[in-house]
Coordinates of C-alpha atoms in Angstrom, one line a residue:
M26 CA -67.0 -27.9 -130.1
I27 CA -70.2 -25.9 -130.6
K28 CA -71.1 -24.0 -127.5
S29 CA -74.7 -23.0 -127.4
S30 CA -77.1 -21.5 -124.8
L31 CA -78.3 -25.0 -124.0
D32 CA -74.7 -26.2 -123.4
S33 CA -74.2 -23.2 -121.0
L34 CA -77.4 -24.1 -119.2
V35 CA -76.5 -27.7 -118.8
A36 CA -73.1 -26.6 -117.4
A37 CA -74.7 -24.3 -114.9
Q38 CA -77.6 -26.5 -113.7
E39 CA -78.3 -30.2 -113.1
I40 CA -80.1 -30.8 -116.5
E41 CA -79.9 -33.9 -118.6
V42 CA -80.4 -33.4 -122.3
I43 CA -81.9 -36.2 -124.3
W44 CA -81.7 -35.7 -128.1
H45 CA -84.6 -36.7 -130.2
S46 CA -84.8 -37.2 -134.0
F47 CA -86.8 -34.8 -136.1
E48 CA -86.6 -34.6 -139.9
L49 CA -87.3 -31.4 -141.6
R50 CA -87.2 -33.2 -145.0
P51 CA -88.6 -36.6 -144.3
L52 CA -86.9 -39.5 -146.1
N53 CA -90.0 -40.5 -148.1
A54 CA -91.6 -37.1 -148.5
P55 CA -92.8 -36.4 -152.1
P56 CA -90.7 -33.7 -153.9
M57 CA -92.1 -30.2 -153.7
P58 CA -93.6 -28.9 -157.0
P59 CA -90.8 -26.8 -158.7
D60 CA -92.5 -23.4 -158.2
Q61 CA -93.1 -24.1 -154.5
E62 CA -89.5 -25.5 -154.1
Q63 CA -88.1 -22.3 -155.7
A64 CA -90.2 -20.0 -153.6
Y65 CA -89.2 -21.9 -150.5
K66 CA -85.5 -21.7 -151.4
E67 CA -85.9 -17.9 -152.0
R68 CA -87.5 -17.5 -148.6
I69 CA -84.7 -19.4 -146.9
A70 CA -82.0 -17.6 -148.8
A71 CA -83.5 -14.2 -148.0
A72 CA -83.7 -15.0 -144.3
W73 CA -80.3 -16.7 -144.1
P74 CA -78.1 -13.7 -143.3
Q75 CA -80.4 -12.8 -140.3
T76 CA -80.4 -16.4 -139.2
Q77 CA -76.7 -16.5 -139.2
R78 CA -76.4 -13.2 -137.3
T79 CA -78.9 -14.2 -134.7
A80 CA -77.2 -17.6 -134.3
K81 CA -73.9 -15.9 -133.7
E82 CA -74.9 -12.9 -131.6
V83 CA -77.7 -14.4 -129.4
F84 CA -76.6 -18.1 -129.2
G85 CA -72.8 -18.0 -129.9
V86 CA -73.3 -20.5 -132.6
E87 CA -71.7 -20.4 -136.1
M88 CA -73.9 -21.2 -139.1
I89 CA -71.8 -20.6 -142.3
H90 CA -73.4 -22.9 -144.8
H91 CA -76.9 -24.2 -145.5
R92 CA -77.1 -27.2 -147.8
W93 CA -80.5 -27.5 -149.3
G94 CA -82.8 -30.6 -149.0
V95 CA -80.5 -32.8 -147.1
K96 CA -82.2 -36.1 -146.0
T97 CA -81.2 -36.5 -142.4
R98 CA -82.7 -39.9 -141.5
L99 CA -79.3 -41.7 -141.6
A100 CA -77.7 -39.0 -139.5
H101 CA -80.5 -39.6 -136.9
E102 CA -79.9 -43.3 -137.0
G103 CA -76.2 -42.7 -136.5
A104 CA -77.0 -40.5 -133.6
K105 CA -78.8 -43.4 -131.8
F106 CA -75.8 -45.6 -132.5
A107 CA -73.5 -43.0 -131.1
E108 CA -75.7 -42.3 -128.0
A109 CA -75.9 -46.1 -127.3
R110 CA -72.0 -46.1 -127.1
G111 CA -71.6 -42.9 -125.0
H112 CA -70.6 -40.7 -127.8
G113 CA -73.9 -38.9 -128.4
E114 CA -72.9 -35.3 -127.5
A115 CA -69.6 -35.6 -129.6
Y116 CA -71.6 -37.0 -132.6
H117 CA -74.3 -34.3 -132.4
A118 CA -71.7 -31.5 -132.2
A119 CA -69.8 -33.1 -135.2
I120 CA -72.9 -33.4 -137.2
Y121 CA -73.8 -29.8 -136.6
T122 CA -70.2 -28.7 -137.5
A123 CA -70.2 -30.9 -140.6
H124 CA -73.6 -29.5 -141.8
F125 CA -73.5 -25.8 -140.9
I126 CA -69.8 -25.0 -140.9
E127 CA -68.0 -27.5 -143.2
D128 CA -70.9 -27.9 -145.7
R129 CA -70.6 -31.7 -145.7
D130 CA -73.5 -33.8 -146.8
I131 CA -74.9 -35.4 -143.7
G132 CA -77.3 -37.4 -145.7
D133 CA -74.3 -39.4 -147.2
R134 CA -73.4 -42.8 -145.6
Q135 CA -69.7 -42.4 -146.2
I136 CA -69.6 -38.9 -144.7
L137 CA -71.5 -40.1 -141.8
A138 CA -69.1 -43.0 -141.3
E139 CA -66.1 -40.5 -141.4
I140 CA -67.8 -38.4 -138.8
A141 CA -68.5 -41.4 -136.6
A142 CA -64.8 -42.4 -136.8
E143 CA -63.8 -38.8 -136.0
V144 CA -65.7 -38.9 -132.7
G145 CA -64.2 -42.3 -131.7
L146 CA -66.8 -44.7 -132.9
D147 CA -66.0 -47.9 -134.8
R148 CA -66.6 -47.1 -138.4
T149 CA -67.3 -50.6 -139.5
E150 CA -69.8 -51.2 -136.7
F151 CA -71.4 -47.8 -137.5
E152 CA -71.7 -48.6 -141.2
Q153 CA -73.2 -52.0 -140.4
A154 CA -75.8 -50.4 -138.1
L155 CA -76.9 -48.1 -140.8
E156 CA -77.0 -50.8 -143.3
L157 CA -79.1 -53.1 -141.1
G158 CA -81.4 -50.2 -140.0
A159 CA -80.5 -51.1 -136.3
Y160 CA -82.0 -47.8 -135.1
V161 CA -84.8 -47.2 -137.5
S162 CA -87.5 -48.0 -134.9
E163 CA -86.0 -45.6 -132.4
V164 CA -85.9 -42.7 -134.9
E165 CA -89.5 -43.5 -135.9
Q166 CA -90.5 -43.5 -132.2
D167 CA -88.9 -40.0 -131.8
I168 CA -90.7 -38.7 -135.0
A169 CA -94.1 -40.1 -133.8
Q170 CA -93.5 -38.4 -130.5
A171 CA -92.8 -35.1 -132.1
R172 CA -96.0 -35.4 -134.1
A173 CA -97.8 -36.2 -130.9
Y174 CA -96.4 -32.9 -129.4
G175 CA -97.5 -31.1 -132.5
L176 CA -93.9 -30.1 -133.4
S177 CA -93.5 -28.8 -136.9
G178 CA -89.9 -27.4 -136.7
V179 CA -86.7 -27.3 -134.7
P180 CA -85.2 -26.4 -132.4
A181 CA -87.7 -27.4 -129.8
S182 CA -87.2 -28.4 -126.2
I183 CA -89.6 -30.4 -124.1
I184 CA -88.9 -30.1 -120.4
E185 CA -90.0 -32.6 -117.9
Q186 CA -91.9 -34.3 -120.7
K187 CA -94.7 -31.7 -120.6
Y188 CA -93.4 -28.2 -121.2
L189 CA -92.7 -27.2 -124.8
V190 CA -90.2 -24.5 -125.6
S191 CA -90.3 -23.7 -129.3
G192 CA -87.3 -22.2 -131.1
G193 CA -83.8 -21.5 -130.0
Q194 CA -83.6 -19.5 -126.9
P195 CA -81.0 -17.3 -125.4
L196 CA -79.4 -18.5 -122.2
A197 CA -81.3 -15.9 -120.0
A198 CA -84.6 -17.1 -121.4
L199 CA -83.8 -20.7 -120.9
Q200 CA -82.7 -20.0 -117.3
D201 CA -86.0 -18.1 -116.6
I202 CA -88.0 -21.0 -118.1
I203 CA -86.3 -23.5 -115.9
R204 CA -86.8 -21.3 -112.9
Q205 CA -90.5 -20.9 -113.6
I206 CA -90.9 -24.7 -114.1
K207 CA -89.1 -25.4 -110.9
E208 CA -91.4 -23.0 -109.0
K209 CA -94.4 -24.6 -110.5
E210 CA -93.2 -28.1 -109.9
G211 CA -92.4 -27.2 -106.2
N212 CA -88.7 -27.6 -106.3
G213 CA -87.5 -24.0 -106.8
S214 CA -84.0 -24.8 -105.6

């Protein structure tokens, strides 16, 4: 399982993590003009080695592959299904591994169903939930909330529903942020 600075923080302190959906490439987004798409891909490709190094060295997280333009809406709906059945953390870790390490297409229904089964979810129920759009409204609520916070990228953390922490943060930075918030909120224990 992926072990990040957030995982380490949760293990060290009494913190509840609630995952929220955010699409980098929204499902119904119009395609980029070819020249813009090419320039964007080139920027991502140029930055990718540094992204990998930082993820590994600072956060202890492997990022081997980066599949371009994956539509993640169904993966988010699957996450809501998994969370409702107590398998949210395992599902999120498996989705991360599938996307960044195994280079699997997490926008594909069949791959998502395989992942769901791998983490102990009933594959048929999972497939039916995606087919019926059982969690579409929850995902859309998350996306609306992200817009309300002004988020334009991930990772992002919102602490106590009012403190925004943008970008991935090393464990020491997260610990310091939590300490400062506790002091400000008057429960510095």
